[in-house]
Coordinates of C-alpha atoms in Angstrom, one line a residue:
M1 CA 70.1 123.9 120.5
E2 CA 72.1 127.1 121.1
C3 CA 72.3 129.8 118.5
V4 CA 75.4 129.4 116.3
A5 CA 75.9 133.1 116.1
C6 CA 75.5 134.5 119.6
G7 CA 75.3 131.3 121.7
S8 CA 71.9 132.2 123.2
A9 CA 69.6 129.4 124.4
A10 CA 66.5 131.5 123.5
V11 CA 65.9 129.5 120.3
T12 CA 62.6 128.6 118.6
E13 CA 62.3 125.6 116.3
R14 CA 60.5 126.6 113.0
P15 CA 57.9 124.3 111.5
E16 CA 59.5 124.1 108.1
R17 CA 62.6 122.0 107.3
T18 CA 65.5 122.3 104.8
A19 CA 65.5 120.6 101.4
R20 CA 67.5 117.8 103.0
G21 CA 65.1 117.4 105.9
Y22 CA 67.1 119.1 108.7
R23 CA 65.3 121.1 111.4
R24 CA 65.4 124.9 111.2
F25 CA 65.7 127.3 114.1
R26 CA 65.5 131.0 114.9
C27 CA 67.2 132.8 117.7
R28 CA 64.9 135.2 119.5
D29 CA 67.9 137.4 120.7
C30 CA 69.8 138.1 117.5
G31 CA 67.2 136.9 114.9
R32 CA 69.6 134.5 113.2
Q33 CA 68.0 131.6 111.3
Y34 CA 69.9 128.4 111.0
N35 CA 69.6 124.6 110.7
E36 CA 71.1 121.5 112.4
R37 CA 74.2 121.6 110.2
S38 CA 74.9 125.3 110.4
G39 CA 78.4 126.0 111.8
T40 CA 79.7 122.5 111.0
V41 CA 82.1 121.2 108.4
L42 CA 79.2 119.7 106.5
N43 CA 77.0 122.9 106.5
H44 CA 77.0 123.3 102.7
A45 CA 77.2 119.7 101.7
Q46 CA 74.8 118.5 99.0
Y47 CA 74.4 115.0 100.5
P48 CA 72.9 113.9 103.9
S49 CA 75.4 113.9 106.8
D50 CA 74.8 110.2 107.6
V51 CA 75.8 109.2 104.0
I52 CA 79.0 111.4 104.1
A53 CA 79.9 110.0 107.6
L54 CA 79.4 106.4 106.4
V55 CA 81.6 106.9 103.3
V56 CA 84.4 108.5 105.3
L57 CA 84.2 105.7 107.9
W58 CA 84.5 103.1 105.1
R59 CA 87.3 105.0 103.4
L60 CA 89.3 105.1 106.6
R61 CA 88.7 101.7 108.1
Y62 CA 88.5 99.3 105.1
R63 CA 90.7 98.5 102.2
L64 CA 88.6 100.4 99.6
T65 CA 89.8 102.8 97.0
L66 CA 88.0 106.0 96.2
R67 CA 86.4 104.5 93.1
D68 CA 85.3 101.4 95.1
L69 CA 83.2 103.6 97.4
V70 CA 81.7 105.4 94.4
E71 CA 80.6 102.1 92.9
M72 CA 79.2 100.8 96.2
L73 CA 77.0 103.9 96.7
L74 CA 76.0 104.0 93.1
Q75 CA 74.3 100.6 93.6
R76 CA 72.2 102.3 96.2
G77 CA 71.2 105.2 93.9
I78 CA 73.6 107.8 95.3
V79 CA 75.8 109.3 92.7
F80 CA 79.0 111.3 93.3
S81 CA 82.6 111.2 92.0
H82 CA 85.8 109.9 93.6
E83 CA 87.0 113.5 94.1
T84 CA 83.9 114.1 96.2
V85 CA 85.0 111.3 98.5
R86 CA 88.5 112.9 98.7
G87 CA 86.9 116.2 99.7
W88 CA 84.7 114.6 102.4
E89 CA 87.7 112.9 103.9
A90 CA 89.7 116.1 104.0
K91 CA 86.9 117.8 105.9
L92 CA 85.6 115.1 108.2
A93 CA 88.7 113.0 109.0
P94 CA 90.5 115.6 111.1
V95 CA 87.4 116.4 113.1
L96 CA 86.9 112.7 113.8
A97 CA 90.5 112.2 114.8
D98 CA 90.6 115.2 117.1
E99 CA 87.4 114.1 118.9
L100 CA 88.7 110.5 119.4
R101 CA 92.0 111.8 120.7
R102 CA 90.2 114.1 123.1
R103 CA 88.2 111.1 124.4
R104 CA 91.4 109.1 125.1
H105 CA 93.0 111.8 127.2
G106 CA 93.7 110.4 130.7
R107 CA 92.1 107.0 130.1
G108 CA 95.3 104.9 130.0
G109 CA 95.1 103.6 133.5
T110 CA 97.9 101.6 135.1
R111 CA 98.2 99.0 132.3
G112 CA 98.5 101.9 129.8
R113 CA 101.8 103.1 131.3
R114 CA 103.9 100.4 129.5
W115 CA 104.4 101.6 125.9
H116 CA 105.8 99.9 122.8
V117 CA 107.2 102.5 120.3
D118 CA 108.4 102.0 116.8
E119 CA 108.4 103.6 113.4
T120 CA 107.5 102.3 109.9
Y121 CA 107.9 103.5 106.4
L122 CA 105.3 105.0 104.0
K123 CA 105.8 106.4 100.5
V124 CA 104.8 110.0 100.2
N125 CA 105.1 111.7 96.8
G126 CA 107.8 109.3 95.7
R127 CA 109.8 109.7 98.9
W128 CA 109.9 107.7 102.1
A129 CA 108.4 109.2 105.3
Y130 CA 108.5 107.8 108.8
L131 CA 105.3 106.9 110.7
Y132 CA 106.0 106.9 114.5
R133 CA 103.5 104.8 116.4
A134 CA 103.0 103.8 120.0
I135 CA 100.7 101.3 121.7
D136 CA 100.4 100.1 125.3
R137 CA 100.8 96.5 126.6
D138 CA 97.1 95.7 125.7
G139 CA 97.4 97.0 122.1
N140 CA 95.5 100.2 122.7
L141 CA 96.7 103.2 120.7
V142 CA 98.9 105.7 122.4
D143 CA 99.7 108.1 119.5
T144 CA 100.8 108.2 115.9
M145 CA 102.8 110.9 114.1
L146 CA 104.2 111.1 110.5
S147 CA 107.6 112.7 110.1
E148 CA 109.7 113.5 107.1
Y149 CA 112.8 112.6 109.1
R150 CA 114.0 109.8 111.4
D151 CA 116.1 111.7 113.9
M152 CA 116.3 113.1 117.4
A153 CA 114.0 116.0 116.8
A154 CA 111.3 113.7 115.4
A155 CA 111.5 111.3 118.3
Q156 CA 111.3 114.2 120.8
A157 CA 108.3 115.7 119.0
F158 CA 106.6 112.3 119.0
F159 CA 107.1 111.7 122.8
R160 CA 105.8 115.3 123.5
S161 CA 102.7 114.4 121.5
T162 CA 102.2 111.2 123.3
K163 CA 102.2 113.0 126.7
A164 CA 99.8 115.6 125.4
V165 CA 97.2 113.2 124.0
T166 CA 97.3 110.7 126.9
G167 CA 97.9 113.0 129.8
V168 CA 100.1 110.4 131.4
T169 CA 103.8 109.6 131.7
P170 CA 104.7 105.9 131.1
D171 CA 106.6 103.8 133.5
Q172 CA 108.3 101.7 130.8
V173 CA 109.0 102.3 127.1
T174 CA 110.1 99.5 124.8
T175 CA 111.8 100.4 121.5
D176 CA 114.2 99.0 118.9
G177 CA 117.9 99.9 118.9
H178 CA 117.6 103.2 117.1
G179 CA 120.1 105.7 118.7
S180 CA 117.7 108.7 119.0
Y181 CA 115.3 107.0 121.5
P182 CA 117.3 106.9 124.7
R183 CA 118.1 110.6 124.7
A184 CA 114.6 111.5 123.5
I185 CA 113.0 109.5 126.3
R186 CA 115.2 111.1 129.0
S187 CA 114.6 114.7 127.7
T188 CA 110.8 114.5 127.2
L189 CA 109.5 111.7 129.5
G190 CA 112.1 111.9 132.3
R191 CA 115.0 109.9 133.6
S192 CA 112.7 107.8 135.8
V193 CA 111.1 106.0 132.8
E194 CA 112.5 102.5 132.2
H195 CA 113.7 102.1 128.7
R196 CA 114.0 98.7 127.1
T197 CA 115.7 98.1 123.8
S198 CA 115.0 94.8 122.2
V199 CA 113.8 93.7 118.8
Y200 CA 112.1 90.6 120.2
K201 CA 110.4 92.4 123.1
N202 CA 108.9 94.9 120.6
N203 CA 107.3 92.2 118.3
R204 CA 103.9 93.4 119.5
M205 CA 104.5 96.8 117.9
E206 CA 106.0 95.3 114.7
Q207 CA 102.9 93.2 114.3
D208 CA 100.6 96.1 114.9
H209 CA 102.1 98.0 111.9
R210 CA 100.4 95.5 109.7
G211 CA 97.1 97.4 110.0
V212 CA 98.2 100.7 108.6
K213 CA 100.6 99.1 106.1
G214 CA 97.9 96.8 104.7
R215 CA 95.3 99.7 104.5
T216 CA 97.6 102.0 102.6
R217 CA 99.0 99.4 100.3
C218 CA 96.0 99.5 98.0
M219 CA 96.2 103.3 97.8
Q220 CA 99.6 103.2 95.9
G221 CA 101.1 106.0 98.1
F222 CA 100.2 109.5 98.9
K223 CA 100.6 112.7 96.8
S224 CA 101.2 115.1 99.7
F225 CA 102.6 114.9 103.2
A226 CA 99.5 116.7 104.6
S227 CA 97.1 114.1 103.2
A228 CA 99.3 111.2 104.4
E229 CA 99.5 112.6 107.9
R230 CA 95.7 113.2 108.0
F231 CA 94.9 109.8 106.8
C232 CA 97.3 107.8 109.0
R233 CA 96.3 109.6 112.2
S234 CA 92.5 109.3 111.4
Y235 CA 92.9 105.6 110.5
D236 CA 94.8 104.7 113.7
E237 CA 92.3 106.6 115.9
L238 CA 89.3 105.0 114.2
R239 CA 90.8 101.5 114.3
N240 CA 91.6 101.9 117.9
F241 CA 88.1 103.2 118.7
L242 CA 86.5 100.2 117.0
R243 CA 88.4 97.7 119.0
P244 CA 86.2 95.5 121.3
G245 CA 85.6 97.3 124.6
V246 CA 86.8 100.7 123.4
A247 CA 83.8 102.0 121.3
T248 CA 81.5 101.9 124.3
I249 CA 83.5 104.8 126.0
T250 CA 81.5 108.0 126.0

């Protein structure tokens, strides 16, 4: 384990452990002492990392409220408040989403070059926001982006994001009849991309919205745009990762 301060590999493991049972180390070059969680988002957490990770995973993936999670862990003798769960999600969910997005880069293959794109609605602080989502022909996630507006700028920003996260340009994109898509596709993906506009051909995407809509329904909306964006992106990334045949990717 490299030193978290200077990056040196000249590290000695100390015999004692932290109060939570984590290994401790000392760098022979700079003298810095640290443990397994030093330099991570959970460095000063008062609970074990595996407990926090499990709670955040359940929070993102399943239809459980904050208080549901508190009650479930209370039955196992672990006591914390629903606000603690909210804080864990805010710290760990972005890290999880970024890592899963990094793993998906360039893994689309030939079948992943046919995209279905659509947007759905979510209530954020009493106002409607637009969740842009894209999947390929096999149902694998391409990208997701929450926007305050449903216009040309939002569509272009979404397609730029899809190219960045996948590392590929699609051969075909299927959307509904919204007027901003044709120009956004031409300007960001190129004129060679085939664009199909049909409500019926995009039923696959419409059905896929059920996942995130069903998960957020029990949450009774979001209080801020930042929390909504963080949750929706993390949920879609984790849901896609747990699909059969995807979670084995390293």
